[in-house]
mmCIF file of C-alpha atoms and ligand atoms in Angstrom:
data_model
loop_
_atom_site.group_PDB
_atom_site.id
_atom_site.type_symbol
_atom_site.label_atom_id
_atom_site.label_comp_id
_atom_site.label_asym_id
_atom_site.label_seq_id
_atom_site.Cartn_x
_atom_site.Cartn_y
_atom_site.Cartn_z
ATOM 1 C CA MET A 1 6.749 -6.762 -2.261
ATOM 2 C CA LEU A 2 10.549 -6.459 -1.929
ATOM 3 C CA ALA A 3 9.521 -7.860 1.315
ATOM 4 C CA ALA A 4 7.563 -11.014 -0.801
ATOM 5 C CA ASN A 5 10.369 -11.606 -2.938
ATOM 6 C CA LYS A 6 12.876 -11.299 -0.312
ATOM 7 C CA ILE A 7 14.942 -8.378 -1.416
ATOM 8 C CA ASP A 8 17.271 -6.668 1.252
ATOM 9 C CA PHE A 9 15.974 -3.262 0.239
ATOM 10 C CA GLN A 10 16.914 0.228 1.672
ATOM 11 C CA ASN A 11 14.193 2.824 2.212
ATOM 12 C CA ILE A 12 15.111 6.142 1.212
ATOM 13 C CA ALA A 13 13.001 9.340 2.789
ATOM 14 C CA ILE A 14 13.027 12.318 1.234
ATOM 15 C CA GLU A 15 12.823 14.412 3.975
ATOM 16 C CA THR A 16 12.589 18.553 2.573
ATOM 17 C CA PRO A 17 11.375 20.323 -0.737
ATOM 18 C CA GLU A 18 15.265 20.892 -1.790
ATOM 19 C CA ALA A 19 15.996 16.953 -1.544
ATOM 20 C CA LEU A 20 12.906 16.671 -4.120
ATOM 21 C CA ALA A 21 13.691 18.900 -6.303
ATOM 22 C CA THR A 22 18.216 17.860 -6.489
ATOM 23 C CA LEU A 23 16.347 14.287 -6.146
ATOM 24 C CA ARG A 24 14.218 15.300 -9.412
ATOM 25 C CA ALA A 25 17.212 17.109 -11.161
ATOM 26 C CA THR A 26 18.772 13.616 -11.623
ATOM 27 C CA GLY A 27 16.052 12.750 -14.582
ATOM 28 C CA LYS A 28 15.450 9.393 -12.126
ATOM 29 C CA LEU A 29 11.771 9.977 -12.086
ATOM 30 C CA PRO A 30 9.904 9.795 -15.318
ATOM 31 C CA PHE A 31 6.724 11.882 -14.246
ATOM 32 C CA ASP A 32 9.136 14.314 -11.484
ATOM 33 C CA GLN A 33 7.079 11.440 -9.217
ATOM 34 C CA MET A 34 7.472 9.517 -6.042
ATOM 35 C CA PRO A 35 8.056 6.798 -5.195
ATOM 36 C CA LEU A 36 11.142 5.872 -6.913
ATOM 37 C CA LEU A 37 12.735 2.044 -6.664
ATOM 38 C CA GLU A 38 15.992 1.727 -7.881
ATOM 39 C CA LEU A 39 15.936 -2.047 -8.960
ATOM 40 C CA ASP A 40 18.015 -4.387 -11.605
ATOM 41 C CA ALA A 41 19.929 -1.236 -13.009
ATOM 42 C CA GLN A 42 16.241 0.348 -13.329
ATOM 43 C CA ASN A 43 14.422 4.186 -12.416
ATOM 44 C CA LEU A 44 11.344 1.704 -11.722
ATOM 45 C CA SER A 45 7.719 4.669 -11.397
ATOM 46 C CA GLN A 46 3.992 4.159 -10.057
ATOM 47 C CA SER A 47 3.998 1.738 -7.641
ATOM 48 C CA SER A 48 1.289 -0.286 -9.159
ATOM 49 C CA ALA A 49 4.205 -0.460 -12.390
ATOM 50 C CA MET A 50 6.541 -1.933 -9.523
ATOM 51 C CA ILE A 51 4.167 -4.052 -8.398
ATOM 52 C CA ARG A 52 3.885 -6.633 -11.313
ATOM 53 C CA TYR A 53 7.438 -6.062 -11.543
ATOM 54 C CA LEU A 54 8.012 -7.670 -8.757
ATOM 55 C CA ALA A 55 5.258 -10.107 -8.924
ATOM 56 C CA ARG A 56 6.827 -11.330 -12.730
ATOM 57 C CA ARG A 57 9.988 -11.339 -11.225
ATOM 58 C CA GLY A 58 8.844 -13.108 -8.060
ATOM 59 C CA ASP A 59 6.629 -15.492 -9.358
ATOM 60 C CA LEU A 60 4.182 -14.458 -8.169
ATOM 61 C CA TYR A 61 1.478 -13.478 -11.448
ATOM 62 C CA GLY A 62 -0.517 -17.074 -11.368
ATOM 63 C CA ASP A 63 0.428 -20.077 -13.921
ATOM 64 C CA ASN A 64 -1.229 -18.495 -16.409
ATOM 65 C CA ASP A 65 -3.389 -15.556 -18.115
ATOM 66 C CA THR A 66 -6.304 -16.337 -15.983
ATOM 67 C CA ASP A 67 -4.491 -16.414 -13.183
ATOM 68 C CA ALA A 68 -3.295 -13.224 -14.071
ATOM 69 C CA LEU A 69 -6.666 -11.354 -14.576
ATOM 70 C CA TRP A 70 -7.730 -12.448 -11.611
ATOM 71 C CA CYS A 71 -4.665 -10.922 -9.603
ATOM 72 C CA ASP A 72 -5.027 -8.088 -11.855
ATOM 73 C CA MET A 73 -8.601 -7.066 -10.715
ATOM 74 C CA ILE A 74 -7.957 -8.343 -7.723
ATOM 75 C CA ALA A 75 -5.112 -6.245 -7.195
ATOM 76 C CA GLY A 76 -7.991 -2.794 -9.110
ATOM 77 C CA ALA A 77 -10.243 -3.676 -6.346
ATOM 78 C CA VAL A 78 -7.492 -3.849 -3.827
ATOM 79 C CA ALA A 79 -6.378 -0.039 -4.716
ATOM 80 C CA ASP A 80 -10.542 1.133 -4.444
ATOM 81 C CA PHE A 81 -10.652 -0.601 -0.988
ATOM 82 C CA ALA A 82 -7.035 0.828 0.243
ATOM 83 C CA GLU A 83 -7.524 4.331 -0.432
ATOM 84 C CA THR A 84 -10.091 4.318 2.180
ATOM 85 C CA ALA A 85 -6.849 3.849 4.385
ATOM 86 C CA ILE A 86 -4.406 5.976 2.927
ATOM 87 C CA GLN A 87 -6.674 9.433 3.151
ATOM 88 C CA ALA A 88 -7.272 8.011 7.296
ATOM 89 C CA ALA A 89 -4.298 10.138 7.675
ATOM 90 C CA PHE A 90 -5.961 13.233 6.219
ATOM 91 C CA GLN A 91 -9.722 13.255 8.256
ATOM 92 C CA PRO A 92 -10.459 16.156 10.442
ATOM 93 C CA LYS A 93 -11.555 13.462 13.259
ATOM 94 C CA PRO A 94 -10.067 9.841 14.170
ATOM 95 C CA GLU A 95 -13.592 8.597 14.386
ATOM 96 C CA VAL A 96 -14.517 9.870 10.440
ATOM 97 C CA ALA A 97 -11.605 8.037 9.344
ATOM 98 C CA ILE A 98 -13.257 5.128 11.251
ATOM 99 C CA ALA A 99 -16.576 4.939 9.916
ATOM 100 C CA SER A 100 -15.018 5.319 6.528
ATOM 101 C CA GLN A 101 -13.135 2.683 6.430
ATOM 102 C CA GLN A 102 -16.399 0.423 7.630
ATOM 103 C CA ALA A 103 -18.209 1.295 5.528
ATOM 104 C CA ARG A 104 -15.946 0.942 2.584
ATOM 105 C CA PHE A 105 -15.054 -2.376 4.386
ATOM 106 C CA ALA A 106 -18.923 -3.175 4.842
ATOM 107 C CA LYS A 107 -18.601 -3.054 0.907
ATOM 108 C CA PHE A 108 -15.613 -4.889 -0.168
ATOM 109 C CA GLY A 109 -15.015 -6.735 3.271
ATOM 110 C CA PRO A 110 -17.729 -9.613 1.804
ATOM 111 C CA ARG A 111 -16.641 -9.754 -1.830
ATOM 112 C CA PHE A 112 -13.050 -10.273 -1.051
ATOM 113 C CA GLU A 113 -14.512 -12.623 1.247
ATOM 114 C CA ALA A 114 -16.468 -15.133 -1.520
ATOM 115 C CA ARG A 115 -13.322 -15.053 -3.676
ATOM 116 C CA LEU A 116 -11.003 -16.847 -1.052
ATOM 117 C CA SER A 117 -14.705 -18.798 -0.641
ATOM 118 C CA SER A 118 -15.189 -19.808 -3.642
ATOM 119 C CA ASN A 119 -11.048 -20.320 -4.796
ATOM 120 C CA ARG A 120 -10.806 -22.362 -1.531
ATOM 121 C CA GLY A 121 -10.042 -20.375 0.898
ATOM 122 C CA ALA A 122 -6.640 -20.539 1.205
ATOM 123 C CA PHE A 123 -5.445 -17.416 -1.619
ATOM 124 C CA CYS A 124 -6.619 -15.389 -3.259
ATOM 125 C CA VAL A 125 -5.282 -16.845 -7.400
ATOM 126 C CA GLY A 126 -4.651 -20.397 -7.460
ATOM 127 C CA ASN A 127 -3.625 -22.383 -4.790
ATOM 128 C CA ARG A 128 -0.095 -20.576 -3.473
ATOM 129 C CA LEU A 129 0.826 -17.050 -2.929
ATOM 130 C CA SER A 130 0.421 -13.817 -5.621
ATOM 131 C CA PHE A 131 0.971 -10.752 -5.563
ATOM 132 C CA ALA A 132 -2.961 -10.116 -5.031
ATOM 133 C CA ASP A 133 -2.565 -11.535 -1.595
ATOM 134 C CA VAL A 134 0.001 -9.331 -0.503
ATOM 135 C CA VAL A 135 -1.878 -6.214 -1.341
ATOM 136 C CA LEU A 136 -4.827 -7.492 -0.084
ATOM 137 C CA ALA A 137 -3.296 -8.416 2.955
ATOM 138 C CA GLU A 138 -1.675 -4.258 2.892
ATOM 139 C CA ALA A 139 -4.517 -2.699 3.252
ATOM 140 C CA LEU A 140 -5.948 -5.451 5.364
ATOM 141 C CA SER A 141 -3.307 -4.148 7.676
ATOM 142 C CA SER A 142 -3.703 -0.712 7.512
ATOM 143 C CA TYR A 143 -7.381 -1.052 8.353
ATOM 144 C CA LEU A 144 -6.497 -3.148 11.622
ATOM 145 C CA GLU A 145 -4.393 -0.192 12.653
ATOM 146 C CA TRP A 146 -7.857 1.828 12.823
ATOM 147 C CA LEU A 147 -10.283 -0.574 13.672
ATOM 148 C CA PRO A 148 -8.046 -4.218 15.231
ATOM 149 C CA GLY A 149 -11.584 -6.474 15.740
ATOM 150 C CA LEU A 150 -12.255 -5.744 12.058
ATOM 151 C CA LEU A 151 -11.918 -9.432 10.345
ATOM 152 C CA SER A 152 -13.953 -11.437 13.512
ATOM 153 C CA ASP A 153 -16.761 -12.253 11.211
ATOM 154 C CA THR A 154 -14.958 -13.443 7.861
ATOM 155 C CA PRO A 155 -12.854 -16.021 8.119
ATOM 156 C CA HIS A 156 -10.751 -16.378 5.073
ATOM 157 C CA LEU A 157 -9.771 -12.866 5.047
ATOM 158 C CA ASN A 158 -8.501 -13.489 8.454
ATOM 159 C CA ASP A 159 -7.014 -16.344 7.399
ATOM 160 C CA LEU A 160 -4.712 -14.838 4.357
ATOM 161 C CA TYR A 161 -4.247 -12.089 6.406
ATOM 162 C CA ASN A 162 -2.301 -14.586 8.810
ATOM 163 C CA ARG A 163 -0.290 -16.233 5.781
ATOM 164 C CA VAL A 164 0.300 -13.605 4.429
ATOM 165 C CA ILE A 165 2.177 -11.502 7.459
ATOM 166 C CA GLU A 166 4.015 -14.533 8.685
ATOM 167 C CA HIS A 167 4.984 -15.546 5.268
ATOM 168 C CA ASP A 168 9.507 -15.211 5.591
ATOM 169 C CA GLY A 169 10.310 -12.158 3.842
ATOM 170 C CA ILE A 170 7.225 -10.033 5.408
ATOM 171 C CA ALA A 171 7.189 -11.166 8.695
ATOM 172 C CA SER A 172 10.935 -10.486 8.777
ATOM 173 C CA TYR A 173 10.135 -7.024 6.952
ATOM 174 C CA LEU A 174 6.996 -6.074 9.667
ATOM 175 C CA ARG A 175 9.842 -6.585 12.735
ATOM 176 C CA SER A 176 12.140 -4.266 11.216
ATOM 177 C CA GLU A 177 12.929 -0.944 11.594
ATOM 178 C CA GLN A 178 12.382 -0.400 7.809
ATOM 179 C CA ARG A 179 8.833 -0.743 8.216
ATOM 180 C CA TYR A 180 6.526 0.839 8.065
ATOM 181 C CA PRO A 181 4.542 3.374 11.281
ATOM 182 C CA LYS A 182 1.025 4.130 11.433
ATOM 183 C CA ALA A 183 0.574 7.914 9.656
ATOM 184 C CA GLY A 184 -0.583 9.671 11.880
ATOM 185 C CA ASP A 185 -0.635 14.096 11.462
ATOM 186 C CA ASP A 186 3.155 14.082 11.588
ATOM 187 C CA TYR A 187 2.859 11.944 7.792
ATOM 188 C CA VAL A 188 0.537 14.371 6.835
ATOM 189 C CA ILE A 189 2.384 17.950 7.789
ATOM 190 C CA ASP A 190 5.158 16.260 6.576
ATOM 191 C CA ALA A 191 4.273 15.215 2.738
ATOM 192 C CA ALA A 192 2.502 18.709 2.732
ATOM 193 C CA ARG A 193 6.125 19.936 3.097
ATOM 194 C CA VAL A 194 7.749 18.153 1.127
ATOM 195 C CA LEU A 195 5.292 18.218 -1.783
ATOM 196 C CA GLU A 196 4.999 22.172 -0.957
ATOM 197 C CA ARG A 197 0.983 21.450 -0.858
ATOM 198 C CA ALA A 198 -1.744 22.795 0.961
ATOM 199 C CA LEU A 199 -2.691 20.760 4.326
ATOM 200 C CA PRO A 200 -6.279 19.866 5.063
ATOM 201 C CA SER A 201 -8.474 22.527 5.786
ATOM 202 C CA HIS A 202 -8.427 21.337 9.799
ATOM 203 C CA PHE A 203 -5.069 21.761 9.997
ATOM 204 C CA PRO A 204 -4.896 25.291 11.051
ATOM 205 C CA ASP A 205 -2.222 28.048 9.157
ATOM 206 C CA ALA A 206 -3.599 24.970 5.860
ATOM 207 C CA ASP A 207 -1.722 26.924 2.823
ATOM 208 C CA ARG A 208 2.065 27.238 5.444
ATOM 209 C CA PHE A 209 3.664 24.989 2.816
ATOM 210 C CA VAL A 210 2.856 26.087 -0.224
ATOM 211 C CA ALA A 211 5.168 27.291 -2.574
ATOM 212 C CA GLN A 212 4.566 31.547 -2.879
ATOM 213 C CA THR A 213 5.476 31.874 -7.325
HETATM 214 N N1 LIG B 1 0.071 7.049 -9.052
HETATM 215 C C1 LIG B 1 1.724 7.622 -8.129
HETATM 216 C C2 LIG B 1 1.187 8.535 -7.533
HETATM 217 C C3 LIG B 1 2.523 8.877 -7.213
HETATM 218 C C4 LIG B 1 2.207 10.479 -6.925
HETATM 219 O O1 LIG B 1 0.377 10.694 -6.812
HETATM 220 N N2 LIG B 1 3.629 10.987 -5.989
HETATM 221 C C5 LIG B 1 3.694 11.610 -5.331
HETATM 222 C C6 LIG B 1 3.987 11.157 -3.612
HETATM 223 S S1 LIG B 1 2.881 10.695 -3.256
HETATM 224 C C7 LIG B 1 4.339 12.797 -5.830
HETATM 225 O O2 LIG B 1 4.985 12.510 -6.433
HETATM 226 N N3 LIG B 1 3.511 14.160 -5.748
HETATM 227 C C8 LIG B 1 4.453 15.204 -6.850
HETATM 228 C C9 LIG B 1 4.159 15.225 -7.919
HETATM 229 O O3 LIG B 1 3.207 15.076 -8.260
HETATM 230 O O4 LIG B 1 4.844 16.271 -8.936
HETATM 231 C C10 LIG B 1 1.927 6.269 -7.851
HETATM 232 O O5 LIG B 1 1.455 5.076 -7.636
HETATM 233 O O6 LIG B 1 2.901 5.938 -7.554
#
């Protein structure tokens, strides 16, 4: 959404439990959680609130209340859909991650395709880009990392995905070094280490990072 707004940004990783404690001590995290977005002299928390703030800021929330309602409904469904891709790196085997994403796409893919079809194909809401398109394309990009042929039977979704990734700001982000790489074991280990949480049970010594009390 920052890229869709053409806002230059710096992505600062929190790499140690100590760095997280230091960040928490600043008082910038109202719920003690990441991510934190520092923008417009404000500390934004909760990714869905950040997305909607950027949608309003960039006029990406449709043209009226009905459009905004559709943006929210689609973004809600996208969050349910995206969760399976977010969990993929935490699965014990690639086959499990792939099968769960195939099943999730079988449920949601045709519904997203139908929405695009009933809205004449080009965008999820109205006749211009909204944040619903951006979050849907982002979720699809995660699925496509595991399932490259995913969109072969959903032409409207395929077109939407390509339209979003060709957006100037988003294309520039995707070409940049800021682009997140596909999450693998390193990501899962880093997250558990920094948050001092247990690893998924298929990892050896799964409790190795759990804080001792
Ligand atoms: N609903 C929140 C989820 C935030 C969340 O779970 N953040 C994790 C890191 S990705 C965290 O800070 N966990 C530590 C904690 O909950 O204290 C969002 O979308 O921003």
